[in-house]
Coordinates of C-alpha atoms in Angstrom, one line a residue:
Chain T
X1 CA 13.6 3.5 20.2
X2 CA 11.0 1.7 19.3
X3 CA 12.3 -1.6 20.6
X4 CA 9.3 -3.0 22.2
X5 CA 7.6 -2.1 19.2
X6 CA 9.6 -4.5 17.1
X7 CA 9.6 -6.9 19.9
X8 CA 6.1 -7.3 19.7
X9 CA 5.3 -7.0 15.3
X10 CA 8.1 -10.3 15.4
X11 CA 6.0 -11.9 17.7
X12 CA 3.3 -11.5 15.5
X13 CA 1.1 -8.7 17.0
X14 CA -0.9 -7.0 14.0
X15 CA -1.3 -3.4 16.1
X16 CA 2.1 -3.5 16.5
X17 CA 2.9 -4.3 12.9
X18 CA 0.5 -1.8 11.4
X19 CA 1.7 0.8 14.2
X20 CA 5.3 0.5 12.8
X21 CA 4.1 0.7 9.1
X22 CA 2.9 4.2 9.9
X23 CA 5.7 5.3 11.5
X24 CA 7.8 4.8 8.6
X25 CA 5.1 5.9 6.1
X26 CA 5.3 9.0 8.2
X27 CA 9.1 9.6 8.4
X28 CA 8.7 9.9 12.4
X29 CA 11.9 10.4 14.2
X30 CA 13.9 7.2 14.9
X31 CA 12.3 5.5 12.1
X32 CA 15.5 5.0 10.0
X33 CA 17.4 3.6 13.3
X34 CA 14.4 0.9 13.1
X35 CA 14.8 -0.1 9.8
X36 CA 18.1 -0.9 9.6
X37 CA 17.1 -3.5 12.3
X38 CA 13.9 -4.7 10.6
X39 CA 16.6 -5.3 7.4
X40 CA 18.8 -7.3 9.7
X41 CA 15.9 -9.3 10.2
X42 CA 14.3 -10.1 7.1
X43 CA 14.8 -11.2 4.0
X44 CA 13.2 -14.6 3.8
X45 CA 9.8 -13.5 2.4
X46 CA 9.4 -13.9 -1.5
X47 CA 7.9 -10.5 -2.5
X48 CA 5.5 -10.5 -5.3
X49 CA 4.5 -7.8 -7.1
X50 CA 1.1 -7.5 -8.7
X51 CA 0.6 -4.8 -11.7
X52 CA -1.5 -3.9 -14.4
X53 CA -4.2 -1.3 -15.6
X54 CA -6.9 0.2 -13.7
X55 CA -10.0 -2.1 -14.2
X56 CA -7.9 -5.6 -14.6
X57 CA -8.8 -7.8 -11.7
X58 CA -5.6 -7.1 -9.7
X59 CA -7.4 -6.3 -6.1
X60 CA -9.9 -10.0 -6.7
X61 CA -6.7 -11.8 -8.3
X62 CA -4.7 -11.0 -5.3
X63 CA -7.3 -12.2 -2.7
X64 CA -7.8 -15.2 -4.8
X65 CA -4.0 -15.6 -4.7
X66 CA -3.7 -15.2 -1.1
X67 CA -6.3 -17.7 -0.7
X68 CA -4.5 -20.1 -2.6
X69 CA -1.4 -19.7 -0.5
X70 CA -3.1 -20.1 2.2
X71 CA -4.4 -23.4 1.2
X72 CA -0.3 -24.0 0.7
X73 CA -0.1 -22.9 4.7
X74 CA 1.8 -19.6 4.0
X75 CA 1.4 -16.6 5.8
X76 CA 0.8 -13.9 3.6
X77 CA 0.8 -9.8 3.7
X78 CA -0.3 -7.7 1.2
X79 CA 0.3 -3.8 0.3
X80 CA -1.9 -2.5 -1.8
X81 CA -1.4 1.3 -3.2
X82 CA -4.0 3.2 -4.4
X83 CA -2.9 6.9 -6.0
X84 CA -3.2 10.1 -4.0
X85 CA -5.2 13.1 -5.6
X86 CA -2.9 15.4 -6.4
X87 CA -5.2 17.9 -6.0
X88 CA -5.9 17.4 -2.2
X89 CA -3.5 15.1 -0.7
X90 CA -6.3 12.7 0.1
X91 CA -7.1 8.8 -1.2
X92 CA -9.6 6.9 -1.3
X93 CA -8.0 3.1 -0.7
X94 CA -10.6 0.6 -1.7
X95 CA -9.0 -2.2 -2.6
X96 CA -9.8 -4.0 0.9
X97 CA -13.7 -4.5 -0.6
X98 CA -12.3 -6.8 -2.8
X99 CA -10.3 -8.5 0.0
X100 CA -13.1 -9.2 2.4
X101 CA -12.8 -13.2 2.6
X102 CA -9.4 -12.9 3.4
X103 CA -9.5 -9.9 6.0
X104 CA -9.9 -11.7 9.1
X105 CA -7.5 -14.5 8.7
X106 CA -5.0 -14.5 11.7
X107 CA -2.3 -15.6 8.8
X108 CA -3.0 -12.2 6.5
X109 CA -2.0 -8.9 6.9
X110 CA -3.5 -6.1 4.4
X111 CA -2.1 -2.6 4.3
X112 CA -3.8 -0.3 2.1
X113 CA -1.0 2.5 1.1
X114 CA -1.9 5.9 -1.1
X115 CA 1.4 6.8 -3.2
X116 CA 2.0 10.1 -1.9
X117 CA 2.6 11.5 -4.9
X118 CA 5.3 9.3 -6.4
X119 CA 4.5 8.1 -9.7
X120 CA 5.7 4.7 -10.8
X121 CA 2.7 2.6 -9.4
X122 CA 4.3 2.7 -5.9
X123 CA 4.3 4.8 -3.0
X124 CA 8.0 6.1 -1.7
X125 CA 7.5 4.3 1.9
X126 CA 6.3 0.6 0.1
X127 CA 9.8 -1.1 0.2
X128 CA 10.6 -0.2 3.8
X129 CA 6.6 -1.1 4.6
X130 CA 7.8 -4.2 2.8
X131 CA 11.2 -4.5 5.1
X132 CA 8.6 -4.3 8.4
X133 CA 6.4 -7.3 7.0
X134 CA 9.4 -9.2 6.1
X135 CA 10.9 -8.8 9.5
X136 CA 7.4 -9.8 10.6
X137 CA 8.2 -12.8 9.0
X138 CA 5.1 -13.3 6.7
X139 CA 6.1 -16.1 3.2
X140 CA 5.1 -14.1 0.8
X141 CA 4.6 -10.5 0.4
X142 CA 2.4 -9.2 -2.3
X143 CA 2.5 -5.8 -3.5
X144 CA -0.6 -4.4 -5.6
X145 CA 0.7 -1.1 -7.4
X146 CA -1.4 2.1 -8.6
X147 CA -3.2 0.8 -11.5
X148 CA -0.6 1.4 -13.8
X149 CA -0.6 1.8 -18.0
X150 CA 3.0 1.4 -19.6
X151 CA 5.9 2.7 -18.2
X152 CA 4.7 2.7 -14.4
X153 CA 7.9 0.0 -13.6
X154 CA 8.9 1.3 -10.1
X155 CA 7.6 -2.2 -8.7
X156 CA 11.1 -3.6 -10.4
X157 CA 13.1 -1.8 -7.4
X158 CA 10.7 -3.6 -4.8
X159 CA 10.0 -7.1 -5.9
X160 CA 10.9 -10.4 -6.9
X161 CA 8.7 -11.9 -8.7
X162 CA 6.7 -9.3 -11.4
X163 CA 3.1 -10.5 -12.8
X164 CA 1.3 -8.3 -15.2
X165 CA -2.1 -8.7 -15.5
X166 CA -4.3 -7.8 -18.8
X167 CA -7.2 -8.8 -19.7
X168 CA -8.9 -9.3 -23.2
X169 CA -9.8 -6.2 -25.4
X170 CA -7.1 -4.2 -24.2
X171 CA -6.1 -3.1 -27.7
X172 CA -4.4 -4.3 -30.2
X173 CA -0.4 -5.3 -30.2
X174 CA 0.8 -2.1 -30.6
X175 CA -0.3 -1.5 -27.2
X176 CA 1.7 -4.4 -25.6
X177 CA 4.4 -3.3 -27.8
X178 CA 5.5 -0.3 -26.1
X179 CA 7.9 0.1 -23.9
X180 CA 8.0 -0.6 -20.3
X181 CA 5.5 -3.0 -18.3
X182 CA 5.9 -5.9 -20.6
X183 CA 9.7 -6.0 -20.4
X184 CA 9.4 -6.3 -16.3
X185 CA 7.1 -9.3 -16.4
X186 CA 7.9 -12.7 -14.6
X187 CA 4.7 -13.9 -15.1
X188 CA 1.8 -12.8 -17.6
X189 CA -1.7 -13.0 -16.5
X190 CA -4.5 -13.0 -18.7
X191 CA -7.3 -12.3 -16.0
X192 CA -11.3 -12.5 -16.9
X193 CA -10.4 -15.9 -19.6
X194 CA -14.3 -16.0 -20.0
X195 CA -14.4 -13.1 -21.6
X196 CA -14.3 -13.4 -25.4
X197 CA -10.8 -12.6 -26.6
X198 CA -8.7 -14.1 -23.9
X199 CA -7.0 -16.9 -26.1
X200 CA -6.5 -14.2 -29.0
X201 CA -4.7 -12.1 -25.8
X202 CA -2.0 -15.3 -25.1
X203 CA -1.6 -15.7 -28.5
X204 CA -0.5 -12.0 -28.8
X205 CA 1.7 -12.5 -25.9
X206 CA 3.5 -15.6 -26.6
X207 CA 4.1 -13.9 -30.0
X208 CA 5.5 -10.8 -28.4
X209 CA 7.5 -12.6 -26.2
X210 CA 8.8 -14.7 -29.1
X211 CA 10.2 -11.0 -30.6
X212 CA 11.9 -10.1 -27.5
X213 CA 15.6 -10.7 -28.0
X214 CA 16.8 -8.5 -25.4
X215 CA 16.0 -11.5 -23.3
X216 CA 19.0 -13.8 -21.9
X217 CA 18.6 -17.3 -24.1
X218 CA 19.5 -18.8 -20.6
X219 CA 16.8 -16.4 -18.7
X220 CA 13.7 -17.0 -17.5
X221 CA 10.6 -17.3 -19.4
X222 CA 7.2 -15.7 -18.5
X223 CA 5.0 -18.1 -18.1
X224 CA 1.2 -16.8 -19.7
X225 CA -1.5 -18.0 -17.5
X226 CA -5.2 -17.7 -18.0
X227 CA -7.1 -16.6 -14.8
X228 CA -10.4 -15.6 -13.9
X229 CA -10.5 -14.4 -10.5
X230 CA -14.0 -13.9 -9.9
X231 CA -14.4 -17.5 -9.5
X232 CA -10.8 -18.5 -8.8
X233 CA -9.6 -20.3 -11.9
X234 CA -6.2 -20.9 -13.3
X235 CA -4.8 -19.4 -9.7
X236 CA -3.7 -22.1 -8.5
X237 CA -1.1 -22.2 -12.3
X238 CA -0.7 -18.6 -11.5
X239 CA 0.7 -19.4 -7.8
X240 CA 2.1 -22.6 -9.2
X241 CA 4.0 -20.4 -11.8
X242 CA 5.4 -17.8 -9.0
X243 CA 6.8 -21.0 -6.6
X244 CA 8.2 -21.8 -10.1
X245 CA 10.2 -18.3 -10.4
X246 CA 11.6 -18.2 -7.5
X247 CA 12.9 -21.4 -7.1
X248 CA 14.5 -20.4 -10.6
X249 CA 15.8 -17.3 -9.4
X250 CA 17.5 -19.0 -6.3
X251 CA 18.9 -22.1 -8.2
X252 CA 20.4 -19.3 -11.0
X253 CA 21.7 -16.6 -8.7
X254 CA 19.5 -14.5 -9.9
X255 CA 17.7 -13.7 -6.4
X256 CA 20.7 -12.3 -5.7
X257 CA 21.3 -10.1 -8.5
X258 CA 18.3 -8.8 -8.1
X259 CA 18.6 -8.1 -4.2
X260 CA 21.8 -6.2 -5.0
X261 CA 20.5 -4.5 -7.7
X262 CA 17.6 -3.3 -5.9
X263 CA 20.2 -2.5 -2.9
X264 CA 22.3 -0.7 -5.0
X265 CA 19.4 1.6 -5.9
X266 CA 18.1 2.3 -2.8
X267 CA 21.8 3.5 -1.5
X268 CA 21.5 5.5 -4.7
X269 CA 18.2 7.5 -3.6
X270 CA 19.3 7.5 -0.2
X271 CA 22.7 9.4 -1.1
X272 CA 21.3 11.7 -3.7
X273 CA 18.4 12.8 -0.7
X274 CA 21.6 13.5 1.3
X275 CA 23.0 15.5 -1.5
X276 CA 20.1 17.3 -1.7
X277 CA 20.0 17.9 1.8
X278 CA 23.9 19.4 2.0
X279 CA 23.0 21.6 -1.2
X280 CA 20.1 23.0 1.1
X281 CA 22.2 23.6 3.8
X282 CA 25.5 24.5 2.4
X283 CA 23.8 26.5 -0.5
X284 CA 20.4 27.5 0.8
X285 CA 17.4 27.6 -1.6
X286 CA 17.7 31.4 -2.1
X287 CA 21.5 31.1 -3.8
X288 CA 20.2 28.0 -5.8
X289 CA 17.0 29.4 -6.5
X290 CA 19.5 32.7 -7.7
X291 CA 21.5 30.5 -9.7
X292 CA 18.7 28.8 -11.7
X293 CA 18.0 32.1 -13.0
X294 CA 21.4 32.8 -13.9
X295 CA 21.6 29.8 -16.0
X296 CA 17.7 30.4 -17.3
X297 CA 18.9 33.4 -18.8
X298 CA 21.7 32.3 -20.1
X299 CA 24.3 34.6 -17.8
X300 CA 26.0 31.1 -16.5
X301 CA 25.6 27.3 -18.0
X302 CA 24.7 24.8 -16.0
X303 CA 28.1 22.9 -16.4
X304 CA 30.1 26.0 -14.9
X305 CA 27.0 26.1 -11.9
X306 CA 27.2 23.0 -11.1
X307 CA 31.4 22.6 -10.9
X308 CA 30.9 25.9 -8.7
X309 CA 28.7 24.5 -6.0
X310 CA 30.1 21.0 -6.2
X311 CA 33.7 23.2 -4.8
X312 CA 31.3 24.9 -2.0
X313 CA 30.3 21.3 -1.1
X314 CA 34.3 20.3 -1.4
X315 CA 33.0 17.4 -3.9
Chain N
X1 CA 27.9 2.5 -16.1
X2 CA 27.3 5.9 -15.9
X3 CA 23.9 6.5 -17.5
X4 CA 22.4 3.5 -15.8
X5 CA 23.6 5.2 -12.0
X6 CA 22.1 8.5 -12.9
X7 CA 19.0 6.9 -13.9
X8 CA 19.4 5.0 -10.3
X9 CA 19.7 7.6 -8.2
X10 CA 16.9 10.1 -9.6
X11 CA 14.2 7.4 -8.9
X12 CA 10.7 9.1 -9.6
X13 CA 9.9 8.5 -5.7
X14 CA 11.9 11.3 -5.1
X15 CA 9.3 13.8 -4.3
X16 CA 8.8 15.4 -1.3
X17 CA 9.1 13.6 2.3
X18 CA 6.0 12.0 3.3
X19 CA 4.0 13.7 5.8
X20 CA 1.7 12.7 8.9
X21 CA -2.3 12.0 7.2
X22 CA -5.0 11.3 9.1
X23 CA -6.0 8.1 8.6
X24 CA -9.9 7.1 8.7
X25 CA -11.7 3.6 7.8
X26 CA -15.1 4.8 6.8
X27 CA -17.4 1.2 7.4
X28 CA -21.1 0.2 7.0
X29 CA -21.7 -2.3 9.6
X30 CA -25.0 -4.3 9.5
X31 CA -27.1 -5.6 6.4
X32 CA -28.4 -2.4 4.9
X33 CA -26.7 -2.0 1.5
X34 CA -27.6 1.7 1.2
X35 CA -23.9 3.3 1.0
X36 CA -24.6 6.6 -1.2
X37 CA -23.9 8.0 2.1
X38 CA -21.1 6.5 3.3
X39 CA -19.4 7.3 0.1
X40 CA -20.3 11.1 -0.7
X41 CA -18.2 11.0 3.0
X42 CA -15.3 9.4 2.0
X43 CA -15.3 11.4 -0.7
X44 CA -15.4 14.6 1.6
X45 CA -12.6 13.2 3.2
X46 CA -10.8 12.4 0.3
X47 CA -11.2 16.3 -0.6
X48 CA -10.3 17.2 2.7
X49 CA -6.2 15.8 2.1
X50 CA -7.1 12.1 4.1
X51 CA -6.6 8.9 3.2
X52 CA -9.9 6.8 3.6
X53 CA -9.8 3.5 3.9
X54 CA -13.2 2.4 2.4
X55 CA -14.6 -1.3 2.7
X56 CA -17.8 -1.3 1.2
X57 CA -21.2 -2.9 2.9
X58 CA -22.4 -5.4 5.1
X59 CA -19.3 -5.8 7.7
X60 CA -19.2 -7.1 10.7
X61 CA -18.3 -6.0 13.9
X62 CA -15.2 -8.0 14.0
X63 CA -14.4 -7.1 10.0
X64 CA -14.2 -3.3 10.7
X65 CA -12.3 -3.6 13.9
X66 CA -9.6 -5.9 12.0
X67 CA -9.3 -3.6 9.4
X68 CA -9.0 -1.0 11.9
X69 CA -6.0 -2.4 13.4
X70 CA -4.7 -3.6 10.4
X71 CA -4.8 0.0 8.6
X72 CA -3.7 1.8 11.9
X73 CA -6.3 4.3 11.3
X74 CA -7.0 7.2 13.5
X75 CA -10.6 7.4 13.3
X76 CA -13.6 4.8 12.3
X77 CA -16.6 6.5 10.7
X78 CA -19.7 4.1 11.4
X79 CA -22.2 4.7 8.8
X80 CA -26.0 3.2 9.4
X81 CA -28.9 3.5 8.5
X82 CA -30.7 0.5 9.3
X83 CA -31.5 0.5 13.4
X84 CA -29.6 -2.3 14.5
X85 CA -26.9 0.6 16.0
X86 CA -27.8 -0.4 19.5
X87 CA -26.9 -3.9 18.5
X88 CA -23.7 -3.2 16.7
X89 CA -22.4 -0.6 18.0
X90 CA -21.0 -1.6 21.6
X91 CA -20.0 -5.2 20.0
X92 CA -17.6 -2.8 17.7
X93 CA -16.6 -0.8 21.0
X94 CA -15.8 -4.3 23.1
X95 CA -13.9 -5.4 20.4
X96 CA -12.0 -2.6 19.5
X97 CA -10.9 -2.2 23.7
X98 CA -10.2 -5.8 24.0
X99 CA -7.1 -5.1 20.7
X100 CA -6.3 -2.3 23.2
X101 CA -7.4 0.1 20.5
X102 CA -9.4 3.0 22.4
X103 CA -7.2 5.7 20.9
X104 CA -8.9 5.3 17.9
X105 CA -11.6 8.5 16.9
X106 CA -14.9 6.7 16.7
X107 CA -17.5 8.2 14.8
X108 CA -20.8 7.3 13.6
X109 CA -23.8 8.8 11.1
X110 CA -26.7 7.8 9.3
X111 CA -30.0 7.4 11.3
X112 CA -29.6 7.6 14.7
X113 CA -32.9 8.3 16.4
X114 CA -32.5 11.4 19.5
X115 CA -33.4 9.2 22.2
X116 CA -30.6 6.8 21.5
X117 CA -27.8 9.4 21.1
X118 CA -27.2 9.7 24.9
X119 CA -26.8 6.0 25.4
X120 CA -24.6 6.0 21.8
X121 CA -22.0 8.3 23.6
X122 CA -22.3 6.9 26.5
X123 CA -19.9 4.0 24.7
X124 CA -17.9 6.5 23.4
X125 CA -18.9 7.5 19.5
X126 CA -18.7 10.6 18.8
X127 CA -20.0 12.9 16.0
X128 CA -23.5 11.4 15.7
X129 CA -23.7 13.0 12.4
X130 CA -27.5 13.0 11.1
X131 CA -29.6 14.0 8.1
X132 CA -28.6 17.3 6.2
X133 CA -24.9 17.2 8.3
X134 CA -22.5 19.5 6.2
X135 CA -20.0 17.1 4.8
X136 CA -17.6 19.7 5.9
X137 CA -18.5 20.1 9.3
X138 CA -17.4 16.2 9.0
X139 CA -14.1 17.0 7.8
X140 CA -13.3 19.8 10.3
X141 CA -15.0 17.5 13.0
X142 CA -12.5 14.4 12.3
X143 CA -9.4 17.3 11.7
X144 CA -10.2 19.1 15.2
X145 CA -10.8 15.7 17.1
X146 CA -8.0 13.4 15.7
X147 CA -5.0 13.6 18.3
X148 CA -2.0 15.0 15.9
X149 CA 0.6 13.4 19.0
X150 CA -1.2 10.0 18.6
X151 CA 1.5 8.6 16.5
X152 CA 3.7 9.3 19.0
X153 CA 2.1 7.5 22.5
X154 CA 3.2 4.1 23.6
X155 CA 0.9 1.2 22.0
X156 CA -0.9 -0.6 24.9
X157 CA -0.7 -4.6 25.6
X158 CA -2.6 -6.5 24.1
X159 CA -4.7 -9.2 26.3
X160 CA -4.7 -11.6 23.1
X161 CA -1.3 -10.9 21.6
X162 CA -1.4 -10.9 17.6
X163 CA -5.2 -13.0 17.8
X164 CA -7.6 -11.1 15.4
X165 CA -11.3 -10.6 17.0
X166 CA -14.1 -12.4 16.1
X167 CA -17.7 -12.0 16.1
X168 CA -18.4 -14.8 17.6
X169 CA -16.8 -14.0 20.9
X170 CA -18.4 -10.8 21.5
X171 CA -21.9 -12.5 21.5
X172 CA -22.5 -13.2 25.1

């Protein structure tokens, strides 16, 4: 199934591509037989993950990054995830509007993607969308999340390289203190430099990442680069910077770490959606549903309720 | 060891299973930059459980197309309101058949004088929404008229495999 289909998307046609990209968004049948031979595929593409909060440049830094690649002669894709209402189901994806100089480049692929009601920044189907564009053989896949605040990490389980981008006057440290979409960065971003503020902002960085001993002494260190992607500066650093991390992680092992650890949990997900699946079928939502009330009011404990229907599975 | 695979394997993607949503670029072609319009629609759309692809003004014939293709939409709604829709709108139509693309839902609104609405779907756009149009008699329109077994039909060849179109080919 679907063989001509991925035929045709290694080849390099774009209807193709973007035809396979929906399939999997979709969970159509046969989808998961084509993955695993997109996966045998790919895995040369260094994926780059853009993040940051609503309103910081990420859509214009990315098309200013892209266009900096290109300049290096890479083919580059780019997923870019907007959030689903979760009121209607629907999205608006605007982040293309931004993108317009780069949309008709034979070398560039933009997907626009609506999270489907994950939360994390990402949409569920945006690291097998990333599989069929590595397969596709693209250099660099970039991957813009929701825009996300301070614990939206999900992008860790789908790329290699991590910049965060802030921009001035986002608050003070106590802000970049918390927990969460600091501690993921590879590269920092300080985007609109014109604006006043912006040295204040690296300052506060440098000094954060100064306090941040749960670092490895050996490991990497986010570079802070000042950008200001309306006009294009400091992206060529910023791109410099990425070539930087990657050659890093290769030469330390680290690429491989992380490929295992984002392996490891994807098998994770996948197995605990089969559990759920069994517990469905073995169980049926009507005993389950039965047994959460049991344990609600305190008739059974959710220790003894869960040993119970691990023996029905024959766990 | 333990903690960290628990925390693994309940991943906060692990909502429902995604399901089929119609896809639809919403464009303005031409130079007028009036889009009030265009977005009050995509907003309808928005409402109505899609996911709209939105952009923004002044695109070319070749623009929408490639980001019709590149999206894998399932419908294209053509918003103008500045009369050049008898020069734009077959250019979009050529280009879209030579990517082999003519399952793709092509609407259009905006001002679109009567006399021209015969020769308009004579290329094959639909809707022809004008003035005072319910936004959702838009929504049902695009629901009832998008294929649901699309996904599933065999793409067809490409002439040009993989080239993007351009505007300047379409001139002649």
């Amino acid at each position: 199934m679907y063989d001509d289909l991925i035929t045709r998307l290694t080849a390099g046609d774009r209807r193709a591509l973007a035809r396979m990209v929906s399939l999997i968004e979709n969970g159509a049948p046969g989808s998961q037989e084509a993955l695993a031979r997109l996966h045998a595929l790919g895995g040369h593409a260094h994926i780059i993950g853009v993040t940051g909060s609503p309103g910081a440049g990420k859509s214009t830094l990315v098309m200013q990054l892209v266009r900096e690649l290109r300049r290096r002669a890479a083919r580059v894709a780019i997923i870019a995830v907007d959030p689903t209402s979760p009121f209607t189901g629907g999205a608006i994806l605007g982040d293309r509007i931004r993108m317009q100089d780069i949309g008709g480049d034979p070398n560039v692929y933009i997907r626009s993607m609506a999270s489907r009601g994950s939360v994390g920044g990402l949409s569920s189907a945006t690291r097998d969308a990333v599989r069929v564009l590595d397969a596709a053989a693209f250099d660099h896949i970039i991957i813009e999340t929701v825009g996300a605040g301070q614990a939206e990490v999900e992008i860790v389980r789908a790329a290699q390289s991590i910049v965060v981008v802030t921009v001035p006057g986002m608050g003070d440290d106590i802000q970049a203190l918390k927990a969460g979409i600091l501690e993921i960065a590879d590269c920092f971003c300080v985007n609109k430099a014109d604006r006043p503020g912006a040295d204040g902002a690296v300052a506060e960085l440098r000094m954060l990442l100064s306090l941040d001993t749960g670092r490895d002494k050996a490991a990497w260190k986010p570079p802070i680069v000042k950008t200001i992607a309306a006009t294009g500066e400091g992206v060529p650093a910023l791109a410099d910077a990425l070539a930087n991390h990657i050659a890093f992680l290769r030469a330390s092992g680290q690429l491989v770490e992380r490929g295992e650890r984002q392996a490891r949990s994807e098998i994770l997900a996948l197995l605990y959606q089969a559990l759920l699946a069994r517990v469905d079928a073995t169980i049926g939502p009507d005993r389950f549903a039965a047994v959460v009330r049991e344990v609600a009011a305190r008739e059974n404990d959710p220790y003894s309720a869960a040993r119970a229907m691990e023996q029905q599975l024959g766990l | 060891m333990a903690e960290q695979t628990s925390l693994d394997a309940t991943p906060q993607t692990q909502v429902a299973p995604t399901a089929r949503k119609i896809r639809v670029l919403v464009a303005k072609p031409g130079l007028d930059g009036h889009d009030r319009g265009a977005k009050v629609i995509a907003r309808a759309l928005r409402d109505g459980g899609m996911e709209v692809i939105y952009t923004g003004i002044r695109q070319t014939p070749a623009m929408i197309v490639e980001a019709a293709i590149q999206e894998d939409v399932d419908a294209i709604l053509l918003s103008i309101l500045s009369g050049a829709h008898m020069a734009i709108f077959p250019k979009i139509m050529d280009l879209l058949r030579g990517q082999g693309a003519t399952d793709i839902l092509v609407m259009a609104g905006g001002i679109l004088p009567d006399e021209d609405i015969p020769a308009i779907e004579a290329m094959g756009i639909k809707g022809n929404f004008g003035p005072g149009t319910s936004t959702q008699d838009i929504v049902a329109y695009v629901r009832a008229n998008v294929p649901p077994e699309r996904m599933a039909q065999p793409l067809p060849p490409l002439q040009t495999l993989g080239t993007p179109p351009t505007d300047a080919t379409e001139q002649a």
